[in-house]
Amino acid sequence: MTADLARPALPLRPELAGLEPYGAPQLDVPVLLNVNENPYAPSDAVVEDVARAVAEATRTLNRYPDRDFAALRQDLADYLAVESGVRVAPEQVWAANGSNEIMLHVLQAFGGPGRTALSFAPTYSMYPEYARDTSTAWIEGRREEDFSLDPDAARTAIEQHAPSVVLLASPNNPTGTALPAATVLAVLDAAARVPGGCVVVVDEAYGEFRRRGTPSALELLDGHPHLAVSRTMSKAFGLAGARVGYLTASTAFVDALRVVRLPYHLSAVTQAVARAALRHAPELMAQVGSLRDERDALVGWLRERGLQVADSDANFVLFGTFDDRRAVWQGLLDRGVLIREVGPQGWLRVSVGTPQETAAFKDALTQVVGLAATGNEEDR
């Protein structure tokens, strides 16, 4: 008998038995367009500023970091005032190791045994995992065929299930769909009527990429103490490797998250990196503008070739439909382009890359599917 067989079974929670950890494929290919990263590395100026900040923070690593990271919260509040036009107090801002940990804090504070979290599919595949990991019941409503959210359907679902937490991604992943303010207000109104209370989190991980005229839910914070808006520095700031996410809400909401967070959860180095990057926000936001333009051009190119494309306010595009999307995905991979097989059956998602990466994707897709322009416009 082997040593493993001789050992008693581990007391794994039954709902975790047989599950695989979350993760998109990590493959070494020339063009990586599968996980919605910012394709542009930090500039030399950002690298130098971050290096100086980390060096300074390193001198204090014998001490625990500021567990409430007051300086970073102030910097984030200042950034949001410029980006969205909404001014909040630093005490209304919370940060953690990526927006994943932010969402986990929310479910730890407001979910749990005997409580329910609700969202509307298709949406971010980690949401039910946050619920599972906090022993929160998970309920999934449905979006419309165009991936919008019908306000009446949302109200009905909230009235029927009386959730403690509602999670709304806007722009939505994997579809790129943003929610109108009226839809968010309808959800907030229904949530306010749930016996025992219900919080609503609008996940704006891709918020900086929204098209002109698309509102941020930050504009609805005033007067809605049960609303929180989550953001990340992984996408627009190109800091996926730094793992910094944050949330803005009422001080009472934020104080609830402070109860469940682990002590000193945000390292001194992480705080230093985030603050250094925020000093370069204007430069980084100019980069976001170029990615928006690249996205809009890609949407047009795909539609000109007869494909369905979801309207996108994010840094990715959902397109289709294919009878065998796995074959299309594999064909692109064989040509050195990795995208994501995700979303409703028949659809694929491609992240917006550099112009060179987008050109490689177009060439590969044309070879795999045999696309032809349906209009008279020149190839863009």
CSV table of C-alpha atoms in Angstrom, one decimal:
chain,number,residue,atom,x,y,z
A,1,MET,CA,0.0,0.0,0.0
A,2,THR,CA,1.4,3.4,-0.9
A,3,ALA,CA,1.9,6.2,1.6
A,4,ASP,CA,-1.0,8.2,0.1
A,5,LEU,CA,-3.4,5.3,0.3
A,6,ALA,CA,-2.4,4.7,3.9
A,7,ARG,CA,-3.4,8.2,5.0
A,8,PRO,CA,-6.9,9.0,6.1
A,9,ALA,CA,-9.1,11.0,3.7
A,10,LEU,CA,-8.8,14.8,4.0
A,11,PRO,CA,-12.0,16.4,5.5
A,12,LEU,CA,-12.6,18.5,2.3
A,13,ARG,CA,-15.9,20.4,2.2
A,14,PRO,CA,-18.3,18.2,0.2
A,15,GLU,CA,-19.1,21.1,-2.2
A,16,LEU,CA,-15.4,21.3,-3.2
A,17,ALA,CA,-14.9,17.7,-4.0
A,18,GLY,CA,-13.6,17.1,-7.5
A,19,LEU,CA,-13.5,20.8,-8.4
A,20,GLU,CA,-10.6,22.3,-10.5
A,21,PRO,CA,-9.1,25.7,-9.6
A,22,TYR,CA,-10.2,28.7,-11.7
A,23,GLY,CA,-7.9,29.8,-14.4
A,24,ALA,CA,-7.6,30.7,-18.1
A,25,PRO,CA,-5.1,28.7,-20.2
A,26,GLN,CA,-1.5,30.0,-19.8
A,27,LEU,CA,0.3,29.1,-23.0
A,28,ASP,CA,3.5,30.4,-24.5
A,29,VAL,CA,2.4,31.8,-27.8
A,30,PRO,CA,3.3,35.0,-29.7
A,31,VAL,CA,0.0,36.8,-29.3
A,32,LEU,CA,-1.9,36.6,-26.0
A,33,LEU,CA,-5.4,38.0,-26.2
A,34,ASN,CA,-7.3,35.8,-23.8
A,35,VAL,CA,-7.3,37.4,-20.3
A,36,ASN,CA,-8.1,41.1,-21.0
A,37,GLU,CA,-4.8,42.4,-19.9
A,38,ASN,CA,-3.5,45.9,-20.9
A,39,PRO,CA,-1.1,45.0,-23.8
A,40,TYR,CA,1.2,48.0,-23.0
A,41,ALA,CA,3.9,47.5,-20.4
A,42,PRO,CA,4.5,50.4,-17.9
A,43,SER,CA,6.6,53.2,-19.4
A,44,ASP,CA,10.1,53.9,-18.3
A,45,ALA,CA,8.9,56.8,-16.2
A,46,VAL,CA,6.4,54.6,-14.4
A,47,VAL,CA,9.0,51.9,-13.9
A,48,GLU,CA,11.4,54.3,-12.4
A,49,ASP,CA,8.8,55.9,-10.1
A,50,VAL,CA,7.6,52.4,-8.9
A,51,ALA,CA,11.2,51.3,-8.3
A,52,ARG,CA,11.9,54.4,-6.2
A,53,ALA,CA,8.7,53.8,-4.2
A,54,VAL,CA,9.4,50.1,-3.6
A,55,ALA,CA,13.0,50.9,-2.5
A,56,GLU,CA,11.7,53.3,0.0
A,57,ALA,CA,9.0,50.9,1.2
A,58,THR,CA,11.7,48.2,1.5
A,59,ARG,CA,13.5,50.2,4.2
A,60,THR,CA,10.4,49.8,6.4
A,61,LEU,CA,9.6,46.1,5.8
A,62,ASN,CA,10.6,45.2,9.4
A,63,ARG,CA,7.4,47.0,10.4
A,64,TYR,CA,3.8,46.0,9.5
A,65,PRO,CA,2.2,48.3,6.8
A,66,ASP,CA,-0.5,50.8,7.5
A,67,ARG,CA,-3.4,48.4,7.9
A,68,ASP,CA,-6.0,50.9,6.7
A,69,PHE,CA,-3.7,52.4,4.0
A,70,ALA,CA,-5.0,56.0,4.5
A,71,ALA,CA,-2.6,57.5,1.9
A,72,LEU,CA,-3.6,55.1,-0.8
A,73,ARG,CA,-7.3,55.6,-0.1
A,74,GLN,CA,-6.8,59.4,-0.5
A,75,ASP,CA,-5.0,58.9,-3.8
A,76,LEU,CA,-7.7,56.6,-5.1
A,77,ALA,CA,-10.4,59.1,-4.1
A,78,ASP,CA,-8.5,61.9,-5.9
A,79,TYR,CA,-8.2,59.7,-9.0
A,80,LEU,CA,-11.9,58.9,-9.1
A,81,ALA,CA,-12.8,62.6,-8.8
A,82,VAL,CA,-10.9,63.2,-12.0
A,83,GLU,CA,-11.9,60.1,-13.9
A,84,SER,CA,-15.6,60.0,-13.1
A,85,GLY,CA,-16.3,63.5,-11.7
A,86,VAL,CA,-17.5,62.0,-8.4
A,87,ARG,CA,-15.8,63.1,-5.3
A,88,VAL,CA,-15.8,60.7,-2.3
A,89,ALA,CA,-14.1,60.8,1.1
A,90,PRO,CA,-11.1,58.5,1.6
A,91,GLU,CA,-13.1,56.7,4.2
A,92,GLN,CA,-15.5,55.6,1.5
A,93,VAL,CA,-12.7,53.8,-0.4
A,94,TRP,CA,-11.5,50.2,0.3
A,95,ALA,CA,-8.7,48.3,-1.4
A,96,ALA,CA,-7.4,44.8,-1.5
A,97,ASN,CA,-5.3,42.3,-3.5
A,98,GLY,CA,-7.2,42.6,-6.7
A,99,SER,CA,-11.0,43.1,-7.2
A,100,ASN,CA,-11.3,39.3,-6.5
A,101,GLU,CA,-10.4,39.9,-2.9
A,102,ILE,CA,-12.7,42.9,-2.8
A,103,MET,CA,-15.6,40.7,-3.9
A,104,LEU,CA,-14.6,38.0,-1.4
A,105,HIS,CA,-14.7,40.6,1.4
A,106,VAL,CA,-18.2,41.6,0.3
A,107,LEU,CA,-19.5,38.0,0.4
A,108,GLN,CA,-17.7,37.5,3.8
A,109,ALA,CA,-19.4,40.5,5.2
A,110,PHE,CA,-22.9,40.3,3.7
A,111,GLY,CA,-23.2,36.7,2.5
A,112,GLY,CA,-22.7,33.4,4.4
A,113,PRO,CA,-24.9,30.4,5.4
A,114,GLY,CA,-28.6,31.1,5.0
A,115,ARG,CA,-28.0,34.0,2.7
A,116,THR,CA,-28.2,34.4,-1.1
A,117,ALA,CA,-26.2,36.2,-3.8
A,118,LEU,CA,-27.8,37.0,-7.1
A,119,SER,CA,-26.4,37.9,-10.5
A,120,PHE,CA,-27.5,37.6,-14.2
A,121,ALA,CA,-25.8,35.3,-16.7
A,122,PRO,CA,-23.8,35.3,-18.8
A,123,THR,CA,-21.4,37.1,-16.5
A,124,TYR,CA,-18.1,36.8,-14.7
A,125,SER,CA,-17.5,33.1,-13.9
A,126,MET,CA,-15.8,33.8,-10.5
A,127,TYR,CA,-19.0,35.2,-8.9
A,128,PRO,CA,-20.5,31.8,-8.1
A,129,GLU,CA,-17.1,30.8,-6.7
A,130,TYR,CA,-17.1,33.7,-4.3
A,131,ALA,CA,-20.5,32.6,-3.1
A,132,ARG,CA,-19.4,29.0,-2.8
A,133,ASP,CA,-16.3,29.9,-0.8
A,134,THR,CA,-18.4,31.8,1.7
A,135,SER,CA,-21.2,29.2,1.9
A,136,THR,CA,-23.6,31.7,0.3
A,137,ALA,CA,-26.4,30.3,-1.8
A,138,TRP,CA,-26.0,31.3,-5.5
A,139,ILE,CA,-28.9,32.3,-7.8
A,140,GLU,CA,-28.5,33.2,-11.5
A,141,GLY,CA,-31.0,35.2,-13.5
A,142,ARG,CA,-30.7,35.6,-17.2
A,143,ARG,CA,-29.8,38.4,-19.5
A,144,GLU,CA,-31.6,39.2,-22.7
A,145,GLU,CA,-30.5,37.8,-26.1
A,146,ASP,CA,-28.5,41.0,-26.7
A,147,PHE,CA,-26.9,40.6,-23.2
A,148,SER,CA,-28.8,43.6,-21.8
A,149,LEU,CA,-30.5,43.3,-18.4
A,150,ASP,CA,-34.3,43.8,-18.4
A,151,PRO,CA,-35.2,46.0,-15.4
A,152,ASP,CA,-38.5,44.3,-14.8
A,153,ALA,CA,-36.9,40.8,-14.9
A,154,ALA,CA,-34.2,42.0,-12.4
A,155,ARG,CA,-36.9,43.4,-10.1
A,156,THR,CA,-38.8,40.1,-10.2
A,157,ALA,CA,-35.7,38.0,-9.5
A,158,ILE,CA,-34.9,40.2,-6.4
A,159,GLU,CA,-38.4,40.1,-5.1
A,160,GLN,CA,-38.6,36.3,-5.6
A,161,HIS,CA,-35.2,35.4,-4.1
A,162,ALA,CA,-34.7,38.2,-1.5
A,163,PRO,CA,-30.9,38.1,-1.9
A,164,SER,CA,-28.5,39.7,0.6
A,165,VAL,CA,-26.0,40.5,-2.3
A,166,VAL,CA,-26.6,41.5,-5.9
A,167,LEU,CA,-23.6,41.5,-8.2
A,168,LEU,CA,-23.8,43.5,-11.5
A,169,ALA,CA,-20.8,43.6,-13.8
A,170,SER,CA,-20.8,46.8,-15.9
A,171,PRO,CA,-19.2,46.6,-18.4
A,172,ASN,CA,-20.1,42.9,-18.2
A,173,ASN,CA,-17.6,40.1,-18.6
A,174,PRO,CA,-17.6,38.3,-21.0
A,175,THR,CA,-20.0,40.3,-23.1
A,176,GLY,CA,-18.7,43.9,-22.7
A,177,THR,CA,-22.2,45.2,-22.1
A,178,ALA,CA,-22.6,48.3,-19.9
A,179,LEU,CA,-25.7,48.9,-17.8
A,180,PRO,CA,-27.8,52.1,-18.2
A,181,ALA,CA,-28.2,54.1,-15.1
A,182,ALA,CA,-32.0,53.4,-15.2
A,183,THR,CA,-31.4,49.7,-14.9
A,184,VAL,CA,-29.0,50.1,-12.0
A,185,LEU,CA,-31.6,52.3,-10.3
A,186,ALA,CA,-34.3,49.7,-10.8
A,187,VAL,CA,-32.1,47.1,-9.1
A,188,LEU,CA,-31.3,49.5,-6.3
A,189,ASP,CA,-35.0,50.2,-5.7
A,190,ALA,CA,-35.8,46.5,-5.6
A,191,ALA,CA,-32.9,45.7,-3.3
A,192,ALA,CA,-33.9,48.5,-0.9
A,193,ARG,CA,-37.2,46.6,-0.4
A,194,VAL,CA,-35.7,43.2,0.5
A,195,PRO,CA,-36.5,42.3,4.1
A,196,GLY,CA,-33.4,42.3,6.1
A,197,GLY,CA,-31.5,44.4,3.6
A,198,CYS,CA,-29.6,43.8,0.4
A,199,VAL,CA,-26.4,45.3,-1.0
A,200,VAL,CA,-25.7,45.9,-4.7
A,201,VAL,CA,-22.2,45.8,-6.1
A,202,VAL,CA,-21.6,47.2,-9.5
A,203,ASP,CA,-18.3,45.7,-10.7
A,204,GLU,CA,-16.6,48.3,-13.0
A,205,ALA,CA,-13.4,46.4,-13.5
A,206,TYR,CA,-13.4,47.7,-17.1
A,207,GLY,CA,-15.1,51.0,-16.3
A,208,GLU,CA,-12.3,53.2,-17.7
A,209,PHE,CA,-12.9,51.7,-21.2
A,210,ARG,CA,-16.6,52.7,-21.4
A,211,ARG,CA,-17.6,54.7,-24.4
A,212,ARG,CA,-18.4,58.4,-24.3
A,213,GLY,CA,-21.8,59.0,-22.7
A,214,THR,CA,-21.8,55.7,-20.8
A,215,PRO,CA,-22.3,56.6,-17.1
A,216,SER,CA,-20.5,55.1,-14.1
A,217,ALA,CA,-22.5,53.8,-11.2
A,218,LEU,CA,-20.3,56.1,-9.1
A,219,GLU,CA,-22.7,58.8,-10.0
A,220,LEU,CA,-25.4,56.9,-8.1
A,221,LEU,CA,-23.6,56.5,-4.8
A,222,ASP,CA,-25.1,59.6,-3.2
A,223,GLY,CA,-28.4,58.5,-1.6
A,224,HIS,CA,-27.8,54.8,-2.0
A,225,PRO,CA,-25.9,53.5,1.1
A,226,HIS,CA,-26.5,49.9,0.0
A,227,LEU,CA,-24.6,50.5,-3.3
A,228,ALA,CA,-20.9,49.8,-3.8
A,229,VAL,CA,-18.8,50.3,-7.0
A,230,SER,CA,-15.8,48.1,-7.6
A,231,ARG,CA,-12.8,49.0,-9.8
A,232,THR,CA,-9.3,47.5,-10.4
A,233,MET,CA,-5.9,48.7,-11.4
A,234,SER,CA,-5.2,45.6,-13.4
A,235,LYS,CA,-6.8,46.7,-16.6
A,236,ALA,CA,-6.6,50.5,-17.3
A,237,PHE,CA,-3.5,51.0,-15.3
A,238,GLY,CA,-1.7,47.9,-16.7
A,239,LEU,CA,-1.0,46.6,-13.2
A,240,ALA,CA,-2.4,43.1,-13.5
A,241,GLY,CA,0.8,41.8,-11.8
A,242,ALA,CA,0.5,44.2,-8.9
A,243,ARG,CA,-2.9,42.9,-7.7
A,244,VAL,CA,-4.7,46.0,-6.6
A,245,GLY,CA,-8.5,46.3,-6.6
A,246,TYR,CA,-10.7,48.8,-4.8
A,247,LEU,CA,-14.3,49.6,-3.9
A,248,THR,CA,-16.2,52.8,-3.2
A,249,ALA,CA,-19.3,52.9,-1.0
A,250,SER,CA,-20.8,54.4,2.1
A,251,THR,CA,-18.5,54.5,5.2
A,252,ALA,CA,-20.8,52.0,6.9
A,253,PHE,CA,-20.4,49.6,4.0
A,254,VAL,CA,-16.6,50.0,4.0
A,255,ASP,CA,-16.4,49.6,7.8
A,256,ALA,CA,-18.2,46.2,7.4
A,257,LEU,CA,-15.4,45.1,5.0
A,258,ARG,CA,-12.8,46.2,7.5
A,259,VAL,CA,-14.2,43.7,10.0
A,260,VAL,CA,-13.7,40.7,7.7
A,261,ARG,CA,-10.3,41.6,6.1
A,262,LEU,CA,-7.2,39.8,7.3
A,263,PRO,CA,-4.8,41.9,9.4
A,264,TYR,CA,-2.4,43.9,7.2
A,265,HIS,CA,-3.8,42.3,4.1
A,266,LEU,CA,-2.3,45.0,1.7
A,267,SER,CA,1.5,44.9,1.9
A,268,ALA,CA,3.6,48.0,2.1
A,269,VAL,CA,5.1,47.2,-1.3
A,270,THR,CA,1.7,46.8,-2.9
A,271,GLN,CA,0.6,50.2,-1.5
A,272,ALA,CA,3.8,51.8,-2.8
A,273,VAL,CA,3.4,50.4,-6.3
A,274,ALA,CA,-0.3,51.5,-6.5
A,275,ARG,CA,0.5,55.1,-5.3
A,276,ALA,CA,3.3,55.4,-7.8
A,277,ALA,CA,1.1,54.3,-10.6
A,278,LEU,CA,-1.6,56.7,-9.6
A,279,ARG,CA,0.9,59.6,-10.0
A,280,HIS,CA,1.0,58.7,-13.7
A,281,ALA,CA,-2.8,58.4,-14.3
A,282,PRO,CA,-2.9,61.0,-17.1
A,283,GLU,CA,-0.3,59.2,-19.1
A,284,LEU,CA,-2.0,55.8,-18.5
A,285,MET,CA,-5.5,57.2,-19.4
A,286,ALA,CA,-4.2,58.4,-22.7
A,287,GLN,CA,-3.3,54.8,-23.4
A,288,VAL,CA,-6.8,53.8,-22.5
A,289,GLY,CA,-8.1,56.1,-25.2
A,290,SER,CA,-6.0,54.4,-27.9
A,291,LEU,CA,-7.3,51.0,-26.8
A,292,ARG,CA,-10.9,52.2,-27.0
A,293,ASP,CA,-10.2,53.3,-30.6
A,294,GLU,CA,-8.6,49.9,-31.4
A,295,ARG,CA,-11.6,48.1,-29.9
A,296,ASP,CA,-14.2,50.1,-31.9
A,297,ALA,CA,-12.2,49.5,-35.1
A,298,LEU,CA,-12.1,45.8,-34.3
A,299,VAL,CA,-15.9,45.7,-33.7
A,300,GLY,CA,-16.4,47.3,-37.1
A,301,TRP,CA,-14.0,45.0,-38.9
A,302,LEU,CA,-15.7,41.9,-37.5
A,303,ARG,CA,-19.2,43.1,-38.3
A,304,GLU,CA,-18.2,44.0,-41.9
A,305,ARG,CA,-17.3,40.3,-42.3
A,306,GLY,CA,-20.7,39.1,-41.3
A,307,LEU,CA,-20.0,38.1,-37.7
A,308,GLN,CA,-22.2,38.9,-34.7
A,309,VAL,CA,-20.5,41.2,-32.2
A,310,ALA,CA,-21.8,42.3,-28.8
A,311,ASP,CA,-21.6,46.1,-28.2
A,312,SER,CA,-18.5,46.6,-26.0
A,313,ASP,CA,-17.6,49.2,-23.4
A,314,ALA,CA,-14.6,47.1,-22.2
A,315,ASN,CA,-11.2,46.2,-23.5
A,316,PHE,CA,-12.4,43.0,-25.2
A,317,VAL,CA,-14.9,41.9,-27.8
A,318,LEU,CA,-17.3,39.0,-27.8
A,319,PHE,CA,-18.0,37.7,-31.3
A,320,GLY,CA,-19.5,34.7,-33.1
A,321,THR,CA,-21.3,32.7,-33.7
A,322,PHE,CA,-19.6,29.4,-34.7
A,323,ASP,CA,-21.0,25.9,-35.0
A,324,ASP,CA,-17.7,24.7,-33.6
A,325,ARG,CA,-16.1,27.4,-31.6
A,326,ARG,CA,-13.5,25.0,-30.2
A,327,ALA,CA,-12.2,24.4,-33.7
A,328,VAL,CA,-11.9,28.2,-34.4
A,329,TRP,CA,-10.2,28.7,-31.1
A,330,GLN,CA,-7.7,25.9,-31.8
A,331,GLY,CA,-7.2,27.2,-35.4
A,332,LEU,CA,-6.2,30.6,-34.0
A,333,LEU,CA,-3.9,28.9,-31.4
A,334,ASP,CA,-2.2,26.9,-34.1
A,335,ARG,CA,-1.4,30.2,-35.7
A,336,GLY,CA,0.1,31.7,-32.6
A,337,VAL,CA,-3.0,33.7,-31.3
A,338,LEU,CA,-4.6,32.8,-28.0
A,339,ILE,CA,-8.1,34.1,-27.3
A,340,ARG,CA,-10.7,32.9,-24.8
A,341,GLU,CA,-13.4,30.2,-25.4
A,342,VAL,CA,-15.9,31.7,-23.0
A,343,GLY,CA,-19.5,32.9,-22.9
A,344,PRO,CA,-22.6,31.5,-24.5
A,345,GLN,CA,-22.3,28.6,-26.8
A,346,GLY,CA,-20.9,29.6,-30.2
A,347,TRP,CA,-19.2,32.8,-29.0
A,348,LEU,CA,-15.5,33.7,-28.5
A,349,ARG,CA,-13.9,36.6,-26.7
A,350,VAL,CA,-10.8,38.4,-27.8
A,351,SER,CA,-8.9,41.0,-25.8
A,352,VAL,CA,-7.9,44.3,-27.4
A,353,GLY,CA,-4.2,44.2,-28.1
A,354,THR,CA,-1.6,46.5,-29.8
A,355,PRO,CA,-2.3,47.3,-33.4
A,356,GLN,CA,0.3,44.6,-34.3
A,357,GLU,CA,-1.4,42.0,-32.2
A,358,THR,CA,-4.8,42.9,-33.6
A,359,ALA,CA,-3.5,42.6,-37.1
A,360,ALA,CA,-2.1,39.1,-36.2
A,361,PHE,CA,-5.6,38.1,-34.9
A,362,LYS,CA,-7.3,39.4,-38.0
A,363,ASP,CA,-5.0,37.5,-40.3
A,364,ALA,CA,-5.3,34.3,-38.3
A,365,LEU,CA,-9.1,34.5,-38.1
A,366,THR,CA,-9.4,35.1,-41.8
A,367,GLN,CA,-7.3,32.0,-42.4
A,368,VAL,CA,-9.3,29.9,-40.1
A,369,VAL,CA,-12.8,31.0,-41.0
A,370,GLY,CA,-12.3,32.4,-44.5
A,371,LEU,CA,-13.9,35.8,-43.8
A,372,ALA,CA,-14.7,38.3,-46.5
A,373,ALA,CA,-15.7,41.9,-46.2
A,374,THR,CA,-19.4,42.4,-46.9
A,375,GLY,CA,-19.2,46.2,-47.4
A,376,ASN,CA,-17.3,48.5,-49.7
A,377,GLU,CA,-15.1,50.0,-47.1
A,378,GLU,CA,-11.4,49.4,-47.1
A,379,ASP,CA,-10.0,46.9,-44.6
A,380,ARG,CA,-9.3,48.7,-41.3
